Structure formats: structure tokens, C-alpha cells
Amino acid sequence: MINVGIVGCGYWGPNLIRAFTEVSDARVIAICDISADHLAAMHRRYPALRTTTNFDDLLAAPDLDAIVIATPVATHFDFAMAALRSHRHVLVEKPMASSSDDAARLVDEAARQRLTLMVDHPFIYSSAVRKIGELIRAGDLGDLYYYDSVRINLGRFQSDVNVLWDLAAHDLSILDYLIGTPPARISATGARHLEDTAHNIAYLTLFYDSGLLAHAHVNWLAPLKVRRTLIGGSRRMIVYDELEPSEKVKIYDSGAAPSANDDVSREMRIGYRTGDMWAPRLEVKDALETAAAHFIACIAAGTPPLSGGESGLRVVRQLEAATQSLYADGRPVPIVAEQRK
């Protein structure tokens, strides 16, 4: 049994508390938050939990094996490093840190201490994204042409990160899982519409050596919530809608190719294929509970997590490149060889 402490009980922390209470080999024994009201609300739901407003109490607890961090991004490094140095395994909410230097230091410390370091990139633990990964690796889509995502909603505006670090981090982690190779260049444009706030809308483009073009539209100032991604390949195409109650993944046997008929005019030398659509059966399983169980299993077995520290570091490096491009009016920023490892 792995004893878990969780710091941060505001927006995402309660979801992590719920997820870890569902893992048979884990036991949440302590939670921490600077807000006494947040702690009281959690204690009413989970009366057996120890509560504290002092993070040092978690570090001093002799019965704690792992610490889960669900606090603002600016605090991730300090909390995670302190936990690692106290010889606790760490799961940290995305993005892993507010700079690649800090993220790299966490990776190095976890390796030195021989501890599990995992980043909460929840979508790669969803049945939908896992199925898409299976299809891509099996070659069912053929050569990948594009990844086109819309990830928008009304709020929540954050004080320490812009919309890229909040919402586009999901797409970067999904692409890291699906493609397995970082992009060669990144471009981003965006705007801030409210005074004294970070960029609330952005358009992110990633250029891959394979020719794949990936694009993500992220926005905190939209009248509705959309989580829809199109993936196009030379053989088939996918529509992935996370908000669909069923049939989240739809596969279309559709595409286009040069016509073999030399007699047609230049404008007609494209042959279009419109075939069947089908929706694969997906396992009904909570992605966050899957991620929590994976974290505990990796601790027990000493195996690297699917979204380990190296994956989190790659995402942070790409977010830094995107932010650099954002302030340079969209100028593409290369991801150099050392950063792409």
C-alpha cells in the first residue's frame, strides 16, 4: 500500500483526491492547502484524512510515500523539489514547471534519488487517445498529414500562466504521446483582451520533420466549451471529440490522391475517396483514475511512467518556444537537437 499526500485542494486537487481514493493499492492519508475552507470541504467528504495548511507537515510525515502536487504552476518546482529531496515519489500537475531549467533539475533529482517523477497529463490516459495511438502505430491512418485541435471555453483565467501553458499543454502532451518525436519548429500568435491579464487566445502551429503539420486553437474567452480534434492521414481520418458522451473517436475511410487518369483536366487530377465511418468501442474508464493507478504501479514496480519527467520536460520546452514565438509576432522558433531529446 502506497501512502499518498496531496497538496492543493482548490480547482484540480479534489479530482486527484477522488482518483487516488479509487486506486486499490493507494491510500490518501493527508492533504494540504493554504485555505482552511478548502480543507474543511475535503474533510467533510473524507473525514479520515489528516489536514494541514503547512506543506512542511507533509514532508515531516513518517508514513508518507508519495506527494501529489496540484498547486499554481509557479509553485510546482519548489514543492516538487522539496518532496523529492525528502525522498518522496512525486506526481505534479501539468505543466511540470514554469521553466525548462527547473523541469530539468527535477528530472535530474528524481534520477539521483531513484524516485518516480510523473506529470499529470490526463488526456494520454484516456481510452480515446490511447485508441488513437493504437491506430497510428498500426499504420491504419497511413502517413500523418495534420493534427488540428480546438480547445476553447469561457475561463478560467489564470494569474501565473497564459492560455498556451494552460490549454495547449494538453495538445503538446497528446502529440508527444501520439507522434513520439518533438517538432522541428513552433510558431504561435495570440492576443490579450482584458487589461492586466495574460494572453487569453492563441493559435499554435508545430512543424515536424516528417511533414506533419499540427495546429491548436486555444481560448479562455469563448461562449462555449469545445474539445475537438481532427487528425488526417493518407489512408484514413479521425474526428476526436472529448465532450461526446459516446463515440468520442470516429474514423473516416476518406481521403484524396492524385488521379491516375491523364485525360482529365489539371483541375480534375485529384481523386476523392468517401468511404465508411465507424466508431471503435472504447473502454469506459476514468482517465484520471487510470493515471493515478499508473503512478502507483510505477512506484511499486520501479518502472518509468508513460508521462514521466522527460515527457514533462519536452512539453515545457515546447511551451517556452511557443511563448518566445508569441512575443515575436509568430516567428517560428526552432527546437534544437538537444531540446528534442
Short mmCIF file of C-alpha atoms in Angstrom, two decimals:
data_model
loop_
_atom_site.label_atom_id
_atom_site.label_comp_id
_atom_site.label_asym_id
_atom_site.label_seq_id
_atom_site.Cartn_x
_atom_site.Cartn_y
_atom_site.Cartn_z
CA MET A 1 0.00 0.00 0.00
CA ILE A 2 1.39 3.39 -1.09
CA ASN A 3 0.51 6.23 1.27
CA VAL A 4 -0.20 9.48 -0.59
CA GLY A 5 -0.32 13.11 0.45
CA ILE A 6 -1.87 15.76 -1.80
CA VAL A 7 -1.04 19.46 -1.75
CA GLY A 8 -3.60 21.79 -3.33
CA CYS A 9 -7.35 21.36 -2.80
CA GLY A 10 -8.65 24.17 -4.97
CA TYR A 11 -9.55 23.55 -8.63
CA TRP A 12 -7.87 20.26 -9.61
CA GLY A 13 -6.85 18.83 -6.25
CA PRO A 14 -10.30 17.45 -5.33
CA ASN A 15 -10.32 15.48 -8.59
CA LEU A 16 -6.95 13.95 -7.71
CA ILE A 17 -8.11 13.12 -4.19
CA ARG A 18 -11.12 11.33 -5.66
CA ALA A 19 -9.00 9.49 -8.22
CA PHE A 20 -6.45 8.21 -5.71
CA THR A 21 -9.15 7.04 -3.29
CA GLU A 22 -10.32 4.72 -6.10
CA VAL A 23 -6.89 3.07 -6.51
CA SER A 24 -6.77 -0.19 -4.57
CA ASP A 25 -3.03 -0.04 -3.86
CA ALA A 26 -3.05 3.58 -2.72
CA ARG A 27 -4.26 5.32 0.41
CA VAL A 28 -4.66 9.10 0.65
CA ILE A 29 -3.78 9.92 4.24
CA ALA A 30 -3.06 13.67 4.26
CA ILE A 31 -3.96 16.80 2.33
CA CYS A 32 -2.55 20.31 2.42
CA ASP A 33 -3.88 23.70 1.31
CA ILE A 34 -3.39 27.30 2.40
CA SER A 35 -7.19 27.68 2.57
CA ALA A 36 -8.85 26.35 5.71
CA ASP A 37 -12.18 26.43 3.86
CA HIS A 38 -10.84 24.12 1.12
CA LEU A 39 -9.53 21.72 3.73
CA ALA A 40 -12.81 21.75 5.64
CA ALA A 41 -14.76 20.94 2.48
CA MET A 42 -12.48 17.98 1.72
CA HIS A 43 -12.58 16.78 5.33
CA ARG A 44 -16.37 16.68 5.25
CA ARG A 45 -16.16 14.35 2.24
CA TYR A 46 -13.18 12.34 3.50
CA PRO A 47 -13.23 12.54 7.32
CA ALA A 48 -10.31 10.13 7.75
CA LEU A 49 -7.85 12.49 6.06
CA ARG A 50 -5.31 14.47 8.06
CA THR A 51 -5.36 18.13 7.05
CA THR A 52 -2.75 20.87 7.30
CA THR A 53 -2.06 24.35 5.96
CA ASN A 54 1.71 23.78 6.24
CA PHE A 55 3.47 21.84 3.47
CA ASP A 56 6.34 21.07 5.83
CA ASP A 57 3.94 18.84 7.77
CA LEU A 58 3.69 16.57 4.72
CA LEU A 59 7.47 16.49 4.35
CA ALA A 60 7.85 15.55 8.02
CA ALA A 61 5.21 12.81 7.98
CA PRO A 62 6.99 9.46 8.52
CA ASP A 63 4.21 7.42 6.89
CA LEU A 64 4.07 9.26 3.54
CA ASP A 65 5.46 7.55 0.41
CA ALA A 66 4.35 9.92 -2.36
CA ILE A 67 3.26 13.52 -2.75
CA VAL A 68 0.85 14.77 -5.41
CA ILE A 69 1.10 18.46 -6.33
CA ALA A 70 -1.96 20.37 -7.61
CA THR A 71 -0.98 23.98 -6.96
CA PRO A 72 -0.37 27.02 -9.23
CA VAL A 73 2.34 26.44 -11.85
CA ALA A 74 4.72 28.95 -10.28
CA THR A 75 4.91 26.76 -7.14
CA HIS A 76 5.40 23.40 -8.87
CA PHE A 77 9.20 23.41 -8.80
CA ASP A 78 9.61 24.33 -5.14
CA PHE A 79 7.05 21.81 -3.92
CA ALA A 80 8.27 19.01 -6.21
CA MET A 81 11.95 19.54 -5.40
CA ALA A 82 11.26 19.59 -1.67
CA ALA A 83 9.25 16.38 -1.98
CA LEU A 84 11.97 14.64 -3.98
CA ARG A 85 14.66 15.73 -1.53
CA SER A 86 12.57 14.28 1.29
CA HIS A 87 12.69 11.02 -0.70
CA ARG A 88 9.04 11.00 -1.79
CA HIS A 89 7.78 9.94 -5.19
CA VAL A 90 6.11 12.86 -6.98
CA LEU A 91 3.15 13.38 -9.30
CA VAL A 92 2.89 17.02 -10.38
CA GLU A 93 0.03 18.67 -12.25
CA LYS A 94 0.74 19.94 -15.77
CA PRO A 95 2.76 21.80 -16.84
CA MET A 96 5.61 20.32 -14.85
CA ALA A 97 7.35 23.63 -14.07
CA SER A 98 7.38 27.24 -15.20
CA SER A 99 10.76 26.87 -16.96
CA SER A 100 12.69 24.10 -18.71
CA ASP A 101 15.68 24.71 -16.43
CA ASP A 102 13.53 23.94 -13.39
CA ALA A 103 11.94 20.94 -15.13
CA ALA A 104 15.38 19.54 -16.00
CA ARG A 105 16.51 19.94 -12.38
CA LEU A 106 13.50 17.91 -11.23
CA VAL A 107 14.29 15.16 -13.73
CA ASP A 108 17.90 15.03 -12.53
CA GLU A 109 16.93 14.98 -8.86
CA ALA A 110 14.41 12.16 -9.37
CA ALA A 111 17.06 10.13 -11.20
CA ARG A 112 19.63 10.80 -8.49
CA GLN A 113 17.20 9.75 -5.76
CA ARG A 114 15.86 6.82 -7.86
CA LEU A 115 12.31 8.06 -7.37
CA THR A 116 9.26 8.09 -9.62
CA LEU A 117 8.54 11.50 -11.12
CA MET A 118 5.35 11.74 -13.17
CA VAL A 119 3.44 14.63 -14.76
CA ASP A 120 -0.36 14.69 -14.75
CA HIS A 121 -1.03 14.77 -18.50
CA PRO A 122 -4.52 13.28 -18.14
CA PHE A 123 -5.59 13.01 -21.78
CA ILE A 124 -2.94 10.45 -22.68
CA TYR A 125 -4.54 8.14 -20.12
CA SER A 126 -7.97 8.43 -21.72
CA SER A 127 -9.36 5.48 -23.66
CA ALA A 128 -9.92 7.74 -26.68
CA VAL A 129 -6.33 8.97 -27.02
CA ARG A 130 -4.96 5.50 -26.28
CA LYS A 131 -7.12 4.09 -29.10
CA ILE A 132 -5.92 6.81 -31.49
CA GLY A 133 -2.34 5.91 -30.57
CA GLU A 134 -3.03 2.25 -31.38
CA LEU A 135 -4.45 3.19 -34.78
CA ILE A 136 -1.49 5.42 -35.65
CA ARG A 137 1.11 2.85 -34.59
CA ALA A 138 -0.70 0.12 -36.51
CA GLY A 139 -0.49 2.27 -39.66
CA ASP A 140 -4.27 2.47 -40.06
CA LEU A 141 -4.10 6.21 -40.81
CA GLY A 142 -1.12 5.94 -43.16
CA ASP A 143 1.25 8.90 -43.30
CA LEU A 144 0.10 11.63 -40.93
CA TYR A 145 -0.75 14.90 -42.67
CA TYR A 146 -2.22 17.11 -39.95
CA TYR A 147 -3.45 17.43 -36.37
CA ASP A 148 -5.99 20.23 -35.92
CA SER A 149 -7.39 20.94 -32.45
CA VAL A 150 -9.88 23.40 -30.96
CA ARG A 151 -9.71 23.67 -27.17
CA ILE A 152 -11.81 26.62 -26.01
CA ASN A 153 -14.06 27.66 -23.13
CA LEU A 154 -15.13 30.65 -21.05
CA GLY A 155 -12.45 30.99 -18.33
CA ARG A 156 -10.74 30.12 -16.20
CA PHE A 157 -8.23 32.99 -16.45
CA GLN A 158 -5.02 32.21 -14.56
CA SER A 159 -2.65 34.69 -12.98
CA ASP A 160 0.69 32.93 -13.48
CA VAL A 161 0.41 31.39 -16.98
CA ASN A 162 -1.12 32.27 -20.33
CA VAL A 163 -3.63 30.18 -22.28
CA LEU A 164 -0.85 28.25 -24.05
CA TRP A 165 0.55 26.93 -20.78
CA ASP A 166 -2.95 26.10 -19.57
CA LEU A 167 -4.79 24.60 -22.54
CA ALA A 168 -2.20 23.99 -25.30
CA ALA A 169 -0.15 21.94 -22.82
CA HIS A 170 -2.78 19.23 -23.31
CA ASP A 171 -2.27 19.13 -27.07
CA LEU A 172 1.52 19.11 -26.70
CA SER A 173 1.33 16.13 -24.35
CA ILE A 174 -1.10 14.31 -26.67
CA LEU A 175 1.20 14.91 -29.65
CA ASP A 176 4.22 13.80 -27.63
CA TYR A 177 2.40 10.54 -26.92
CA LEU A 178 0.98 10.01 -30.41
CA ILE A 179 3.96 11.07 -32.52
CA GLY A 180 6.87 10.23 -30.24
CA THR A 181 9.06 12.88 -31.90
CA PRO A 182 9.15 16.57 -30.95
CA PRO A 183 8.50 19.17 -33.66
CA ALA A 184 11.32 20.91 -35.50
CA ARG A 185 9.81 24.39 -35.18
CA ILE A 186 6.99 26.08 -33.29
CA SER A 187 5.03 29.23 -34.12
CA ALA A 188 2.40 31.00 -32.02
CA THR A 189 0.27 34.10 -32.28
CA GLY A 190 -2.29 35.41 -29.85
CA ALA A 191 -3.83 38.32 -28.00
CA ARG A 192 -4.86 39.53 -24.58
CA HIS A 193 -8.25 41.20 -24.42
CA LEU A 194 -8.56 42.07 -20.74
CA GLU A 195 -6.29 44.55 -19.02
CA ASP A 196 -3.59 43.17 -16.72
CA THR A 197 -4.15 39.58 -17.81
CA ALA A 198 -2.10 37.04 -19.76
CA HIS A 199 -2.81 36.09 -23.38
CA ASN A 200 -6.28 34.56 -23.40
CA ILE A 201 -6.35 33.39 -27.04
CA ALA A 202 -3.61 31.77 -29.08
CA TYR A 203 -3.02 29.85 -32.29
CA LEU A 204 -0.18 27.35 -32.05
CA THR A 205 1.47 25.65 -35.04
CA LEU A 206 4.03 22.86 -34.88
CA PHE A 207 6.17 21.82 -37.87
CA TYR A 208 7.55 18.26 -37.91
CA ASP A 209 10.40 16.85 -39.99
CA SER A 210 8.00 14.20 -41.33
CA GLY A 211 5.83 16.89 -42.94
CA LEU A 212 3.13 16.63 -40.27
CA LEU A 213 1.54 20.00 -39.51
CA ALA A 214 -0.09 20.32 -36.09
CA HIS A 215 -2.28 23.22 -35.05
CA ALA A 216 -4.09 24.10 -31.82
CA HIS A 217 -6.56 26.92 -31.25
CA VAL A 218 -6.89 27.71 -27.53
CA ASN A 219 -9.09 30.35 -25.96
CA TRP A 220 -10.32 31.34 -22.49
CA LEU A 221 -12.84 33.82 -23.91
CA ALA A 222 -15.26 31.64 -25.88
CA PRO A 223 -19.04 31.40 -25.37
CA LEU A 224 -19.00 27.60 -25.22
CA LYS A 225 -16.70 24.72 -24.40
CA VAL A 226 -15.21 22.78 -27.33
CA ARG A 227 -12.71 19.92 -27.21
CA ARG A 228 -12.49 18.66 -30.79
CA THR A 229 -9.51 17.36 -32.77
CA LEU A 230 -9.17 16.30 -36.41
CA ILE A 231 -6.32 14.04 -37.45
CA GLY A 232 -5.73 13.48 -41.15
CA GLY A 233 -3.68 10.72 -42.72
CA SER A 234 -3.02 9.39 -46.19
CA ARG A 235 -5.35 6.41 -45.59
CA ARG A 236 -7.93 7.50 -43.03
CA MET A 237 -9.02 10.45 -40.92
CA ILE A 238 -10.17 10.78 -37.32
CA VAL A 239 -12.53 13.13 -35.52
CA TYR A 240 -11.96 13.05 -31.76
CA ASP A 241 -14.47 14.92 -29.60
CA GLU A 242 -13.75 14.60 -25.89
CA LEU A 243 -17.14 16.05 -24.94
CA GLU A 244 -19.15 13.42 -26.82
CA PRO A 245 -20.91 11.15 -24.32
CA SER A 246 -20.36 8.23 -26.70
CA GLU A 247 -18.43 7.69 -29.93
CA LYS A 248 -15.67 10.07 -28.88
CA VAL A 249 -13.50 8.73 -31.72
CA LYS A 250 -14.86 8.45 -35.25
CA ILE A 251 -12.75 7.00 -38.06
CA TYR A 252 -13.46 8.04 -41.64
CA ASP A 253 -12.29 5.98 -44.59
CA SER A 254 -11.95 9.14 -46.64
CA GLY A 255 -9.19 10.97 -48.42
CA ALA A 256 -7.77 12.33 -51.64
CA ALA A 257 -5.00 11.29 -54.02
CA PRO A 258 -3.71 12.27 -57.47
CA SER A 259 -5.85 10.78 -60.23
CA ALA A 260 -4.27 8.13 -62.45
CA ASN A 261 -6.33 9.34 -65.43
CA ASP A 262 -4.13 11.55 -67.63
CA ASP A 263 -7.06 12.54 -69.82
CA VAL A 264 -8.78 14.69 -67.24
CA SER A 265 -8.04 18.39 -66.90
CA ARG A 266 -5.48 19.66 -64.39
CA GLU A 267 -8.29 20.77 -62.07
CA MET A 268 -9.72 17.25 -62.01
CA ARG A 269 -6.48 15.37 -61.35
CA ILE A 270 -7.41 14.72 -57.74
CA GLY A 271 -9.33 11.59 -56.86
CA TYR A 272 -11.54 11.74 -53.79
CA ARG A 273 -12.50 8.75 -51.66
CA THR A 274 -15.50 8.83 -49.36
CA GLY A 275 -15.92 5.57 -47.53
CA ASP A 276 -17.48 4.33 -44.34
CA MET A 277 -17.34 5.88 -40.90
CA TRP A 278 -17.11 3.78 -37.78
CA ALA A 279 -16.62 4.40 -34.08
CA PRO A 280 -14.45 1.91 -32.19
CA ARG A 281 -15.63 0.62 -28.85
CA LEU A 282 -13.77 2.41 -26.07
CA GLU A 283 -13.20 1.18 -22.56
CA VAL A 284 -15.32 3.14 -20.11
CA LYS A 285 -12.67 4.18 -17.62
CA ASP A 286 -11.89 7.45 -15.90
CA ALA A 287 -8.65 8.88 -17.31
CA LEU A 288 -7.58 10.45 -14.02
CA GLU A 289 -8.14 7.22 -12.11
CA THR A 290 -6.11 5.42 -14.79
CA ALA A 291 -3.29 7.95 -14.38
CA ALA A 292 -3.37 7.61 -10.58
CA ALA A 293 -3.25 3.81 -10.79
CA HIS A 294 -0.38 4.05 -13.29
CA PHE A 295 1.60 6.28 -10.92
CA ILE A 296 1.15 3.83 -8.05
CA ALA A 297 2.04 0.85 -10.27
CA CYS A 298 5.23 2.57 -11.47
CA ILE A 299 6.27 3.22 -7.85
CA ALA A 300 5.68 -0.41 -6.93
CA ALA A 301 7.48 -1.84 -9.97
CA GLY A 302 10.18 0.81 -10.32
CA THR A 303 9.26 1.35 -13.96
CA PRO A 304 9.21 4.72 -15.79
CA PRO A 305 5.77 6.36 -16.18
CA LEU A 306 4.20 6.98 -19.56
CA SER A 307 4.19 10.71 -18.73
CA GLY A 308 7.42 10.77 -16.77
CA GLY A 309 9.72 13.68 -16.12
CA GLU A 310 11.33 13.55 -19.57
CA SER A 311 7.93 13.88 -21.23
CA GLY A 312 7.04 16.78 -18.95
CA LEU A 313 10.36 18.45 -19.78
CA ARG A 314 9.73 18.17 -23.53
CA VAL A 315 6.32 19.80 -23.12
CA VAL A 316 7.76 22.68 -21.07
CA ARG A 317 10.50 23.27 -23.67
CA GLN A 318 7.86 23.48 -26.39
CA LEU A 319 5.75 25.86 -24.30
CA GLU A 320 8.79 28.08 -23.85
CA ALA A 321 9.40 28.08 -27.62
CA ALA A 322 5.72 28.87 -28.22
CA THR A 323 5.85 31.78 -25.77
CA GLN A 324 9.00 33.11 -27.41
CA SER A 325 7.25 33.00 -30.78
CA LEU A 326 4.13 34.60 -29.30
CA TYR A 327 6.13 37.69 -28.30
CA ALA A 328 7.88 37.74 -31.70
CA ASP A 329 4.64 38.02 -33.72
CA GLY A 330 4.62 34.35 -34.67
CA ARG A 331 8.22 33.96 -35.83
CA PRO A 332 8.94 30.19 -35.88
CA VAL A 333 11.28 29.12 -33.10
CA PRO A 334 13.41 26.03 -33.76
CA ILE A 335 13.55 23.17 -31.28
CA VAL A 336 17.26 22.39 -31.36
CA ALA A 337 18.59 18.84 -31.24
CA GLU A 338 19.47 18.97 -27.54
CA GLN A 339 15.96 20.20 -26.68
CA ARG A 340 14.32 17.47 -28.73
CA LYS A 341 15.81 14.59 -26.75
#
